Amino acid sequence: MEMNDGENEEFGFSRNYFLAKELRGSGKKSQSKLSDIDIDIVDEQELVAAAAQIEPKHEKEVKDLMNSYKSSYPEWAFELRCGLGLLMYGFGSKKALLEDFASTSLTDYSVLVVNGYLQGINIKQVVVALAELLWDQLKTKRTPSRSSSKVQQPFSSRSMDDLLAFLDGSEDMTNEYIVCVLIHNIDGPGLRDSETQQCLARVASCSHIRIVASIDHVNAPLLWDKKMVHTQFNWCWHHVPTFAPYKVEGMLIPLILAHGNTTQSAKGATIVLQSLTSNAQSVFKVLAEYQLSHSNEEGMPIDNLYATCRERFLVSSQLTLNSHLTEFKDHELVKTKRNSDGQDCLHIPLTNEALEKLLADLSQ
């Protein structure tokens, strides 16, 4: 069959394409490896100091853009009053924008700020804080009736279902009592697990709660199902790119061109431990001391830890120890591994030098 000029040209193009692919595949592959590249990795503190000296660009434009959103504040406040949740997305840190909105347009409400970009967030403590803020409104704005006397017991001792029932209202509360939750990065590492998101959705559906949140992760919408988006959170989406640097949100993200030193690792672990109870710190010390004196072992068996803590009157039952271990694991202070004998062992992912520095800091 004869081909016209157009078909000849197309055939020639296709033939050249496959010839090029064959020639490329026949060549020798590069033997270079990333590990062969000689890169001087600096200390993280030096890199942070160098990054801090970089002059910000387009400050005026960023400031003007932030100010342009002020005209939307009345609209956002109205949407909150209507029972909607505000979800802000777009490139750039939205921390300053949301806090400015809260300080200027939400002055009639109590506002609780949750920093979702932090790792160790206790969702039960967040719900307890919300209940306490709502209770304070009841005490200051009106005299509670007898039917609300049962709420006066400490909220920290109440179950999650009881706390949510209180936030959802009772016969002696009207919708004039509102607590706003301002969540920076609701898709952050401290909040993005399924259980926490389900709890936040239940909180958002309470009649006396309004949520204003920001997201930055590209897959953040995958955290929620249809019911959570449209019924519980009841999101009203707002595209608010600020192009502001993620200075605060990025403080705890490891820098890929730097390595942390011993002092820095110990300091981070110390900060986390100081937020725990003294009993939990004592249990952690037992584990750290064992790891230092048995550096050749894979970790401390859980049974040994329980026996030692029982002898020192640090725990009264295995259940108490398990609660401490759950806290350690949640804060990534301890990891569990199975040794060659099949025992579950606990290991602190720090060097001996960092562990010694950590114990010294805790003893001060």
mmCIF file of N, CA and C in Angstrom, residues 185-316:
data_model
loop_
_atom_site.group_PDB
_atom_site.id
_atom_site.type_symbol
_atom_site.label_atom_id
_atom_site.label_comp_id
_atom_site.label_asym_id
_atom_site.label_seq_id
_atom_site.Cartn_x
_atom_site.Cartn_y
_atom_site.Cartn_z
ATOM 1 N N ASN A 185 -3.363 23.877 61.612
ATOM 2 C CA ASN A 185 -2.996 22.586 61.021
ATOM 3 C C ASN A 185 -3.765 21.435 61.654
ATOM 4 N N ILE A 186 -5.038 21.352 61.333
ATOM 5 C CA ILE A 186 -5.847 20.218 61.792
ATOM 6 C C ILE A 186 -5.369 18.934 61.121
ATOM 7 N N ASP A 187 -4.551 19.080 60.074
ATOM 8 C CA ASP A 187 -3.943 17.928 59.401
ATOM 9 C C ASP A 187 -2.520 17.691 59.877
ATOM 10 N N GLY A 188 -2.130 18.303 60.996
ATOM 11 C CA GLY A 188 -0.770 18.177 61.501
ATOM 12 C C GLY A 188 -0.475 16.810 62.081
ATOM 13 N N PRO A 189 0.802 16.519 62.349
ATOM 14 C CA PRO A 189 1.202 15.186 62.835
ATOM 15 C C PRO A 189 0.587 14.814 64.173
ATOM 16 N N GLY A 190 0.224 15.808 64.992
ATOM 17 C CA GLY A 190 -0.348 15.488 66.293
ATOM 18 C C GLY A 190 -1.831 15.201 66.254
ATOM 19 N N LEU A 191 -2.473 15.411 65.077
ATOM 20 C CA LEU A 191 -3.929 15.272 65.004
ATOM 21 C C LEU A 191 -4.405 14.377 63.868
ATOM 22 N N ARG A 192 -3.523 13.958 62.987
ATOM 23 C CA ARG A 192 -3.996 13.359 61.737
ATOM 24 C C ARG A 192 -4.386 11.891 61.837
ATOM 25 N N ASP A 193 -4.244 11.250 62.996
ATOM 26 C CA ASP A 193 -4.688 9.861 63.090
ATOM 27 C C ASP A 193 -6.212 9.788 63.094
ATOM 28 N N SER A 194 -6.732 8.656 62.674
ATOM 29 C CA SER A 194 -8.168 8.493 62.465
ATOM 30 C C SER A 194 -8.974 8.703 63.748
ATOM 31 N N GLU A 195 -8.489 8.156 64.868
ATOM 32 C CA GLU A 195 -9.229 8.261 66.128
ATOM 33 C C GLU A 195 -9.375 9.722 66.565
ATOM 34 N N THR A 196 -8.298 10.490 66.445
ATOM 35 C CA THR A 196 -8.339 11.898 66.842
ATOM 36 C C THR A 196 -9.272 12.696 65.932
ATOM 37 N N GLN A 197 -9.230 12.414 64.630
ATOM 38 C CA GLN A 197 -10.103 13.124 63.706
ATOM 39 C C GLN A 197 -11.580 12.806 63.973
ATOM 40 N N GLN A 198 -11.866 11.556 64.331
ATOM 41 C CA GLN A 198 -13.241 11.196 64.670
ATOM 42 C C GLN A 198 -13.704 11.959 65.913
ATOM 43 N N CYS A 199 -12.798 12.091 66.876
ATOM 44 C CA CYS A 199 -13.137 12.819 68.104
ATOM 45 C C CYS A 199 -13.357 14.302 67.807
ATOM 46 N N LEU A 200 -12.491 14.893 66.978
ATOM 47 C CA LEU A 200 -12.657 16.303 66.618
ATOM 48 C C LEU A 200 -13.963 16.528 65.861
ATOM 49 N N ALA A 201 -14.338 15.564 65.034
ATOM 50 C CA ALA A 201 -15.601 15.692 64.301
ATOM 51 C C ALA A 201 -16.789 15.683 65.260
ATOM 52 N N ARG A 202 -16.711 14.838 66.293
ATOM 53 C CA ARG A 202 -17.782 14.813 67.292
ATOM 54 C C ARG A 202 -17.833 16.121 68.073
ATOM 55 N N VAL A 203 -16.662 16.669 68.369
ATOM 56 C CA VAL A 203 -16.610 17.960 69.061
ATOM 57 C C VAL A 203 -17.230 19.048 68.187
ATOM 58 N N ALA A 204 -16.885 19.040 66.891
ATOM 59 C CA ALA A 204 -17.387 20.071 65.979
ATOM 60 C C ALA A 204 -18.906 20.028 65.832
ATOM 61 N N SER A 205 -19.489 18.852 66.021
ATOM 62 C CA SER A 205 -20.939 18.726 65.867
ATOM 63 C C SER A 205 -21.707 19.160 67.113
ATOM 64 N N CYS A 206 -20.990 19.478 68.199
ATOM 65 C CA CYS A 206 -21.651 19.929 69.428
ATOM 66 C C CYS A 206 -22.234 21.330 69.215
ATOM 67 N N SER A 207 -23.398 21.569 69.783
ATOM 68 C CA SER A 207 -24.127 22.811 69.513
ATOM 69 C C SER A 207 -23.431 24.059 70.044
ATOM 70 N N HIS A 208 -22.556 23.917 71.044
ATOM 71 C CA HIS A 208 -21.903 25.089 71.638
ATOM 72 C C HIS A 208 -20.450 25.248 71.193
ATOM 73 N N ILE A 209 -20.071 24.527 70.140
ATOM 74 C CA ILE A 209 -18.694 24.567 69.651
ATOM 75 C C ILE A 209 -18.671 25.034 68.203
ATOM 76 N N ARG A 210 -17.713 25.893 67.872
ATOM 77 C CA ARG A 210 -17.447 26.299 66.497
ATOM 78 C C ARG A 210 -15.959 26.093 66.225
ATOM 79 N N ILE A 211 -15.642 25.611 65.052
ATOM 80 C CA ILE A 211 -14.249 25.304 64.725
ATOM 81 C C ILE A 211 -13.771 26.161 63.550
ATOM 82 N N VAL A 212 -12.602 26.758 63.731
ATOM 83 C CA VAL A 212 -11.874 27.439 62.661
ATOM 84 C C VAL A 212 -10.548 26.716 62.525
ATOM 85 N N ALA A 213 -10.251 26.191 61.351
ATOM 86 C CA ALA A 213 -9.047 25.366 61.199
ATOM 87 C C ALA A 213 -8.340 25.689 59.894
ATOM 88 N N SER A 214 -7.066 25.308 59.852
ATOM 89 C CA SER A 214 -6.282 25.469 58.626
ATOM 90 C C SER A 214 -5.700 24.118 58.234
ATOM 91 N N ILE A 215 -5.474 23.929 56.950
ATOM 92 C CA ILE A 215 -4.811 22.730 56.442
ATOM 93 C C ILE A 215 -3.704 23.151 55.482
ATOM 94 N N ASP A 216 -2.685 22.291 55.373
ATOM 95 C CA ASP A 216 -1.586 22.565 54.453
ATOM 96 C C ASP A 216 -1.163 21.330 53.673
ATOM 97 N N HIS A 217 -1.498 20.145 54.186
ATOM 98 C CA HIS A 217 -1.104 18.927 53.485
ATOM 99 C C HIS A 217 -2.005 18.715 52.274
ATOM 100 N N VAL A 218 -1.409 18.302 51.150
ATOM 101 C CA VAL A 218 -2.174 18.150 49.910
ATOM 102 C C VAL A 218 -3.243 17.073 50.036
ATOM 103 N N ASN A 219 -3.019 16.079 50.911
ATOM 104 C CA ASN A 219 -3.981 14.989 51.070
ATOM 105 C C ASN A 219 -4.874 15.157 52.298
ATOM 106 N N ALA A 220 -4.919 16.346 52.859
ATOM 107 C CA ALA A 220 -5.706 16.570 54.074
ATOM 108 C C ALA A 220 -7.174 16.166 53.932
ATOM 109 N N PRO A 221 -7.853 16.443 52.797
ATOM 110 C CA PRO A 221 -9.272 16.060 52.698
ATOM 111 C C PRO A 221 -9.523 14.563 52.838
ATOM 112 N N LEU A 222 -8.471 13.741 52.630
ATOM 113 C CA LEU A 222 -8.640 12.294 52.768
ATOM 114 C C LEU A 222 -8.811 11.870 54.226
ATOM 115 N N LEU A 223 -8.607 12.791 55.154
ATOM 116 C CA LEU A 223 -8.779 12.469 56.570
ATOM 117 C C LEU A 223 -10.247 12.262 56.934
ATOM 118 N N TRP A 224 -11.162 12.771 56.116
ATOM 119 C CA TRP A 224 -12.571 12.793 56.497
ATOM 120 C C TRP A 224 -13.436 12.068 55.476
ATOM 121 N N ASP A 225 -14.497 11.433 55.993
ATOM 122 C CA ASP A 225 -15.490 10.852 55.093
ATOM 123 C C ASP A 225 -16.601 11.870 54.846
ATOM 124 N N LYS A 226 -17.587 11.465 54.079
ATOM 125 C CA LYS A 226 -18.659 12.381 53.677
ATOM 126 C C LYS A 226 -19.436 12.900 54.880
ATOM 127 N N LYS A 227 -19.700 12.012 55.842
ATOM 128 C CA LYS A 227 -20.466 12.412 57.027
ATOM 129 C C LYS A 227 -19.707 13.455 57.831
ATOM 130 N N MET A 228 -18.397 13.246 58.003
ATOM 131 C CA MET A 228 -17.596 14.176 58.788
ATOM 132 C C MET A 228 -17.548 15.551 58.132
ATOM 133 N N VAL A 229 -17.417 15.585 56.800
ATOM 134 C CA VAL A 229 -17.268 16.858 56.090
ATOM 135 C C VAL A 229 -18.567 17.663 56.102
ATOM 136 N N HIS A 230 -19.679 16.989 55.774
ATOM 137 C CA HIS A 230 -20.936 17.713 55.545
ATOM 138 C C HIS A 230 -21.864 17.768 56.754
ATOM 139 N N THR A 231 -21.680 16.844 57.709
ATOM 140 C CA THR A 231 -22.609 16.790 58.836
ATOM 141 C C THR A 231 -21.982 17.207 60.152
ATOM 142 N N GLN A 232 -20.756 16.733 60.405
ATOM 143 C CA GLN A 232 -20.124 17.008 61.694
ATOM 144 C C GLN A 232 -19.285 18.283 61.646
ATOM 145 N N PHE A 233 -18.222 18.290 60.845
ATOM 146 C CA PHE A 233 -17.438 19.522 60.709
ATOM 147 C C PHE A 233 -18.245 20.615 60.004
ATOM 148 N N ASN A 234 -19.050 20.202 59.039
ATOM 149 C CA ASN A 234 -19.872 21.159 58.282
ATOM 150 C C ASN A 234 -19.001 22.277 57.702
ATOM 151 N N TRP A 235 -17.941 21.863 56.991
ATOM 152 C CA TRP A 235 -16.927 22.805 56.533
ATOM 153 C C TRP A 235 -17.458 23.810 55.526
ATOM 154 N N CYS A 236 -16.990 25.028 55.693
ATOM 155 C CA CYS A 236 -17.130 26.074 54.677
ATOM 156 C C CYS A 236 -15.693 26.415 54.247
ATOM 157 N N TRP A 237 -15.327 26.035 53.024
ATOM 158 C CA TRP A 237 -13.947 26.128 52.569
ATOM 159 C C TRP A 237 -13.621 27.542 52.091
ATOM 160 N N HIS A 238 -12.439 28.029 52.501
ATOM 161 C CA HIS A 238 -11.994 29.361 52.069
ATOM 162 C C HIS A 238 -10.541 29.269 51.576
ATOM 163 N N HIS A 239 -10.325 29.710 50.338
ATOM 164 C CA HIS A 239 -8.984 29.721 49.765
ATOM 165 C C HIS A 239 -8.303 31.028 50.155
ATOM 166 N N VAL A 240 -7.337 30.943 51.075
ATOM 167 C CA VAL A 240 -6.686 32.149 51.588
ATOM 168 C C VAL A 240 -5.158 31.999 51.534
ATOM 169 N N PRO A 241 -4.579 31.938 50.350
ATOM 170 C CA PRO A 241 -3.106 31.868 50.276
ATOM 171 C C PRO A 241 -2.487 33.133 50.850
ATOM 172 N N THR A 242 -1.502 32.976 51.700
ATOM 173 C CA THR A 242 -0.847 34.130 52.325
ATOM 174 C C THR A 242 0.590 34.305 51.855
ATOM 175 N N PHE A 243 1.213 33.215 51.379
ATOM 176 C CA PHE A 243 2.616 33.211 50.961
ATOM 177 C C PHE A 243 3.551 33.605 52.113
ATOM 178 N N ALA A 244 3.053 33.518 53.338
ATOM 179 C CA ALA A 244 3.885 33.797 54.513
ATOM 180 C C ALA A 244 4.710 32.557 54.846
ATOM 181 N N PRO A 245 5.934 32.719 55.326
ATOM 182 C CA PRO A 245 6.784 31.557 55.629
ATOM 183 C C PRO A 245 6.233 30.739 56.792
ATOM 184 N N TYR A 246 6.472 29.436 56.743
ATOM 185 C CA TYR A 246 6.034 28.528 57.812
ATOM 186 C C TYR A 246 7.094 28.487 58.914
ATOM 187 N N LYS A 247 7.344 29.621 59.536
ATOM 188 C CA LYS A 247 8.412 29.691 60.538
ATOM 189 C C LYS A 247 8.104 28.849 61.763
ATOM 190 N N VAL A 248 6.937 29.066 62.357
ATOM 191 C CA VAL A 248 6.587 28.352 63.581
ATOM 192 C C VAL A 248 6.229 26.901 63.284
ATOM 193 N N GLU A 249 5.424 26.675 62.241
ATOM 194 C CA GLU A 249 4.987 25.325 61.919
ATOM 195 C C GLU A 249 6.147 24.412 61.546
ATOM 196 N N GLY A 250 7.210 24.990 60.984
ATOM 197 C CA GLY A 250 8.327 24.169 60.527
ATOM 198 C C GLY A 250 9.450 24.021 61.526
ATOM 199 N N MET A 251 9.278 24.559 62.728
ATOM 200 C CA MET A 251 10.369 24.512 63.706
ATOM 201 C C MET A 251 10.729 23.085 64.100
ATOM 202 N N LEU A 252 9.723 22.191 64.178
ATOM 203 C CA LEU A 252 9.968 20.836 64.654
ATOM 204 C C LEU A 252 10.180 19.838 63.534
ATOM 205 N N ILE A 253 10.176 20.309 62.282
ATOM 206 C CA ILE A 253 10.414 19.409 61.163
ATOM 207 C C ILE A 253 11.915 19.236 60.979
ATOM 208 N N PRO A 254 12.426 17.988 60.948
ATOM 209 C CA PRO A 254 13.867 17.777 60.779
ATOM 210 C C PRO A 254 14.349 18.348 59.455
ATOM 211 N N LEU A 255 15.510 18.989 59.491
ATOM 212 C CA LEU A 255 16.093 19.556 58.284
ATOM 213 C C LEU A 255 16.890 18.484 57.555
ATOM 214 N N ILE A 256 16.598 18.277 56.259
ATOM 215 C CA ILE A 256 17.205 17.163 55.534
ATOM 216 C C ILE A 256 18.686 17.401 55.248
ATOM 217 N N LEU A 257 19.158 18.627 55.339
ATOM 218 C CA LEU A 257 20.570 18.909 55.090
ATOM 219 C C LEU A 257 21.363 19.044 56.377
ATOM 220 N N ALA A 258 20.759 18.646 57.492
ATOM 221 C CA ALA A 258 21.437 18.797 58.775
ATOM 222 C C ALA A 258 21.257 17.541 59.596
ATOM 223 N N HIS A 259 22.099 17.410 60.620
ATOM 224 C CA HIS A 259 21.947 16.308 61.562
ATOM 225 C C HIS A 259 21.858 16.883 62.955
ATOM 226 N N GLY A 260 21.027 16.304 63.777
ATOM 227 C CA GLY A 260 20.888 16.765 65.160
ATOM 228 C C GLY A 260 22.031 16.264 66.009
ATOM 229 N N ASN A 261 22.490 17.067 66.954
ATOM 230 C CA ASN A 261 23.561 16.617 67.824
ATOM 231 C C ASN A 261 22.992 16.020 69.099
ATOM 232 N N THR A 262 23.889 15.517 69.948
ATOM 233 C CA THR A 262 23.470 14.845 71.176
ATOM 234 C C THR A 262 22.717 15.777 72.097
ATOM 235 N N THR A 263 23.246 16.991 72.261
ATOM 236 C CA THR A 263 22.604 17.958 73.153
ATOM 237 C C THR A 263 21.190 18.266 72.704
ATOM 238 N N GLN A 264 21.022 18.411 71.393
ATOM 239 C CA GLN A 264 19.708 18.745 70.863
ATOM 240 C C GLN A 264 18.714 17.614 71.075
ATOM 241 N N SER A 265 19.154 16.344 70.848
ATOM 242 C CA SER A 265 18.273 15.191 71.041
ATOM 243 C C SER A 265 17.853 15.075 72.491
ATOM 244 N N ALA A 266 18.814 15.233 73.411
ATOM 245 C CA ALA A 266 18.502 15.147 74.839
ATOM 246 C C ALA A 266 17.578 16.278 75.262
ATOM 247 N N LYS A 267 17.793 17.466 74.711
ATOM 248 C CA LYS A 267 16.959 18.610 75.076
ATOM 249 C C LYS A 267 15.511 18.391 74.652
ATOM 250 N N GLY A 268 15.321 17.854 73.432
ATOM 251 C CA GLY A 268 13.967 17.599 72.957
ATOM 252 C C GLY A 268 13.245 16.578 73.812
ATOM 253 N N ALA A 269 13.952 15.488 74.174
ATOM 254 C CA ALA A 269 13.345 14.464 75.021
ATOM 255 C C ALA A 269 13.045 15.010 76.412
ATOM 256 N N THR A 270 13.919 15.876 76.928
ATOM 257 C CA THR A 270 13.701 16.470 78.249
ATOM 258 C C THR A 270 12.446 17.323 78.264
ATOM 259 N N ILE A 271 12.247 18.111 77.221
ATOM 260 C CA ILE A 271 11.059 18.967 77.140
ATOM 261 C C ILE A 271 9.788 18.121 77.174
ATOM 262 N N VAL A 272 9.802 17.005 76.440
ATOM 263 C CA VAL A 272 8.634 16.128 76.408
ATOM 264 C C VAL A 272 8.399 15.494 77.777
ATOM 265 N N LEU A 273 9.466 14.998 78.401
ATOM 266 C CA LEU A 273 9.331 14.324 79.699
ATOM 267 C C LEU A 273 8.850 15.284 80.780
ATOM 268 N N GLN A 274 9.280 16.523 80.716
ATOM 269 C CA GLN A 274 8.871 17.495 81.734
ATOM 270 C C GLN A 274 7.379 17.808 81.669
ATOM 271 N N SER A 275 6.753 17.479 80.537
ATOM 272 C CA SER A 275 5.306 17.673 80.429
ATOM 273 C C SER A 275 4.528 16.506 81.031
ATOM 274 N N LEU A 276 5.238 15.422 81.399
ATOM 275 C CA LEU A 276 4.600 14.249 81.994
ATOM 276 C C LEU A 276 4.683 14.325 83.515
ATOM 277 N N THR A 277 4.009 13.398 84.189
ATOM 278 C CA THR A 277 4.005 13.378 85.651
ATOM 279 C C THR A 277 5.366 12.947 86.183
ATOM 280 N N SER A 278 5.633 13.262 87.451
ATOM 281 C CA SER A 278 6.906 12.869 88.074
ATOM 282 C C SER A 278 7.033 11.359 88.145
ATOM 283 N N ASN A 279 5.907 10.667 88.322
ATOM 284 C CA ASN A 279 5.935 9.208 88.355
ATOM 285 C C ASN A 279 6.365 8.642 87.002
ATOM 286 N N ALA A 280 5.820 9.216 85.935
ATOM 287 C CA ALA A 280 6.198 8.765 84.592
ATOM 288 C C ALA A 280 7.676 9.038 84.336
ATOM 289 N N GLN A 281 8.182 10.174 84.806
ATOM 290 C CA GLN A 281 9.602 10.479 84.649
ATOM 291 C C GLN A 281 10.464 9.456 85.380
ATOM 292 N N SER A 282 10.030 9.051 86.565
ATOM 293 C CA SER A 282 10.786 8.070 87.348
ATOM 294 C C SER A 282 10.820 6.719 86.639
ATOM 295 N N VAL A 283 9.699 6.317 86.037
ATOM 296 C CA VAL A 283 9.666 5.059 85.284
ATOM 297 C C VAL A 283 10.618 5.138 84.092
ATOM 298 N N PHE A 284 10.634 6.292 83.426
ATOM 299 C CA PHE A 284 11.531 6.462 82.281
ATOM 300 C C PHE A 284 12.996 6.403 82.730
ATOM 301 N N LYS A 285 13.296 6.957 83.897
ATOM 302 C CA LYS A 285 14.666 6.912 84.423
ATOM 303 C C LYS A 285 15.117 5.476 84.639
ATOM 304 N N VAL A 286 14.208 4.637 85.156
ATOM 305 C CA VAL A 286 14.544 3.219 85.374
ATOM 306 C C VAL A 286 14.942 2.577 84.054
ATOM 307 N N LEU A 287 14.161 2.849 83.020
ATOM 308 C CA LEU A 287 14.443 2.279 81.696
ATOM 309 C C LEU A 287 15.749 2.813 81.132
ATOM 310 N N ALA A 288 15.987 4.110 81.306
ATOM 311 C CA ALA A 288 17.217 4.724 80.785
ATOM 312 C C ALA A 288 18.452 4.181 81.503
ATOM 313 N N GLU A 289 18.377 4.051 82.823
ATOM 314 C CA GLU A 289 19.513 3.528 83.589
ATOM 315 C C GLU A 289 19.822 2.084 83.205
ATOM 316 N N TYR A 290 18.769 1.302 82.968
ATOM 317 C CA TYR A 290 18.984 -0.090 82.550
ATOM 318 C C TYR A 290 19.661 -0.133 81.182
ATOM 319 N N GLN A 291 19.220 0.710 80.263
ATOM 320 C CA GLN A 291 19.790 0.707 78.918
ATOM 321 C C GLN A 291 21.258 1.120 78.947
ATOM 322 N N LEU A 292 21.608 2.071 79.820
ATOM 323 C CA LEU A 292 23.011 2.487 79.921
ATOM 324 C C LEU A 292 23.896 1.389 80.495
ATOM 325 N N SER A 293 23.374 0.638 81.458
ATOM 326 C CA SER A 293 24.174 -0.418 82.093
ATOM 327 C C SER A 293 24.131 -1.741 81.343
ATOM 328 N N HIS A 294 23.243 -1.870 80.369
ATOM 329 C CA HIS A 294 23.146 -3.090 79.558
ATOM 330 C C HIS A 294 23.145 -2.704 78.082
ATOM 331 N N SER A 295 24.191 -1.976 77.671
ATOM 332 C CA SER A 295 24.230 -1.443 76.309
ATOM 333 C C SER A 295 24.345 -2.531 75.247
ATOM 334 N N ASN A 296 24.763 -3.731 75.647
ATOM 335 C CA ASN A 296 24.905 -4.815 74.681
ATOM 336 C C ASN A 296 23.590 -5.546 74.431
ATOM 337 N N GLU A 297 22.582 -5.290 75.252
ATOM 338 C CA GLU A 297 21.294 -5.963 75.097
ATOM 339 C C GLU A 297 20.390 -5.177 74.144
ATOM 340 N N GLU A 298 19.339 -5.854 73.682
ATOM 341 C CA GLU A 298 18.440 -5.255 72.695
ATOM 342 C C GLU A 298 17.407 -4.334 73.330
ATOM 343 N N GLY A 299 17.328 -4.344 74.651
ATOM 344 C CA GLY A 299 16.357 -3.523 75.353
ATOM 345 C C GLY A 299 16.006 -4.145 76.691
ATOM 346 N N MET A 300 15.165 -3.485 77.453
ATOM 347 C CA MET A 300 14.760 -3.985 78.762
ATOM 348 C C MET A 300 13.427 -4.715 78.640
ATOM 349 N N PRO A 301 13.391 -5.997 79.045
ATOM 350 C CA PRO A 301 12.118 -6.728 78.995
ATOM 351 C C PRO A 301 11.048 -6.028 79.835
ATOM 352 N N ILE A 302 9.835 -6.036 79.339
ATOM 353 C CA ILE A 302 8.746 -5.348 80.032
ATOM 354 C C ILE A 302 8.524 -5.923 81.426
ATOM 355 N N ASP A 303 8.658 -7.245 81.562
ATOM 356 C CA ASP A 303 8.483 -7.884 82.879
ATOM 357 C C ASP A 303 9.515 -7.378 83.881
ATOM 358 N N ASN A 304 10.752 -7.212 83.409
ATOM 359 C CA ASN A 304 11.806 -6.691 84.298
ATOM 360 C C ASN A 304 11.510 -5.260 84.735
ATOM 361 N N LEU A 305 11.019 -4.445 83.783
ATOM 362 C CA LEU A 305 10.686 -3.059 84.114
ATOM 363 C C LEU A 305 9.571 -3.013 85.148
ATOM 364 N N TYR A 306 8.566 -3.877 84.980
ATOM 365 C CA TYR A 306 7.446 -3.887 85.924
ATOM 366 C C TYR A 306 7.906 -4.305 87.318
ATOM 367 N N ALA A 307 8.774 -5.325 87.372
ATOM 368 C CA ALA A 307 9.266 -5.796 88.670
ATOM 369 C C ALA A 307 10.078 -4.711 89.376
ATOM 370 N N THR A 308 10.938 -4.022 88.631
ATOM 371 C CA THR A 308 11.765 -2.972 89.225
ATOM 372 C C THR A 308 10.912 -1.804 89.712
ATOM 373 N N CYS A 309 9.944 -1.400 88.894
ATOM 374 C CA CYS A 309 9.076 -0.285 89.288
ATOM 375 C C CYS A 309 8.191 -0.648 90.471
ATOM 376 N N ARG A 310 7.790 -1.918 90.567
ATOM 377 C CA ARG A 310 7.011 -2.363 91.731
ATOM 378 C C ARG A 310 7.851 -2.279 93.002
ATOM 379 N N GLU A 311 9.112 -2.687 92.892
ATOM 380 C CA GLU A 311 10.011 -2.661 94.060
ATOM 381 C C GLU A 311 10.236 -1.235 94.542
ATOM 382 N N ARG A 312 10.263 -0.288 93.613
ATOM 383 C CA ARG A 312 10.510 1.113 93.976
ATOM 384 C C ARG A 312 9.205 1.885 94.225
ATOM 385 N N PHE A 313 8.080 1.163 94.261
ATOM 386 C CA PHE A 313 6.762 1.755 94.526
ATOM 387 C C PHE A 313 6.405 2.854 93.518
ATOM 388 N N LEU A 314 6.827 2.657 92.264
ATOM 389 C CA LEU A 314 6.498 3.621 91.211
ATOM 390 C C LEU A 314 5.171 3.287 90.537
ATOM 391 N N VAL A 315 4.825 2.000 90.501
ATOM 392 C CA VAL A 315 3.546 1.564 89.934
ATOM 393 C C VAL A 315 2.920 0.553 90.873
ATOM 394 N N SER A 316 1.613 0.473 90.836
ATOM 395 C CA SER A 316 0.900 -0.476 91.691
ATOM 396 C C SER A 316 0.360 -1.662 90.912
#
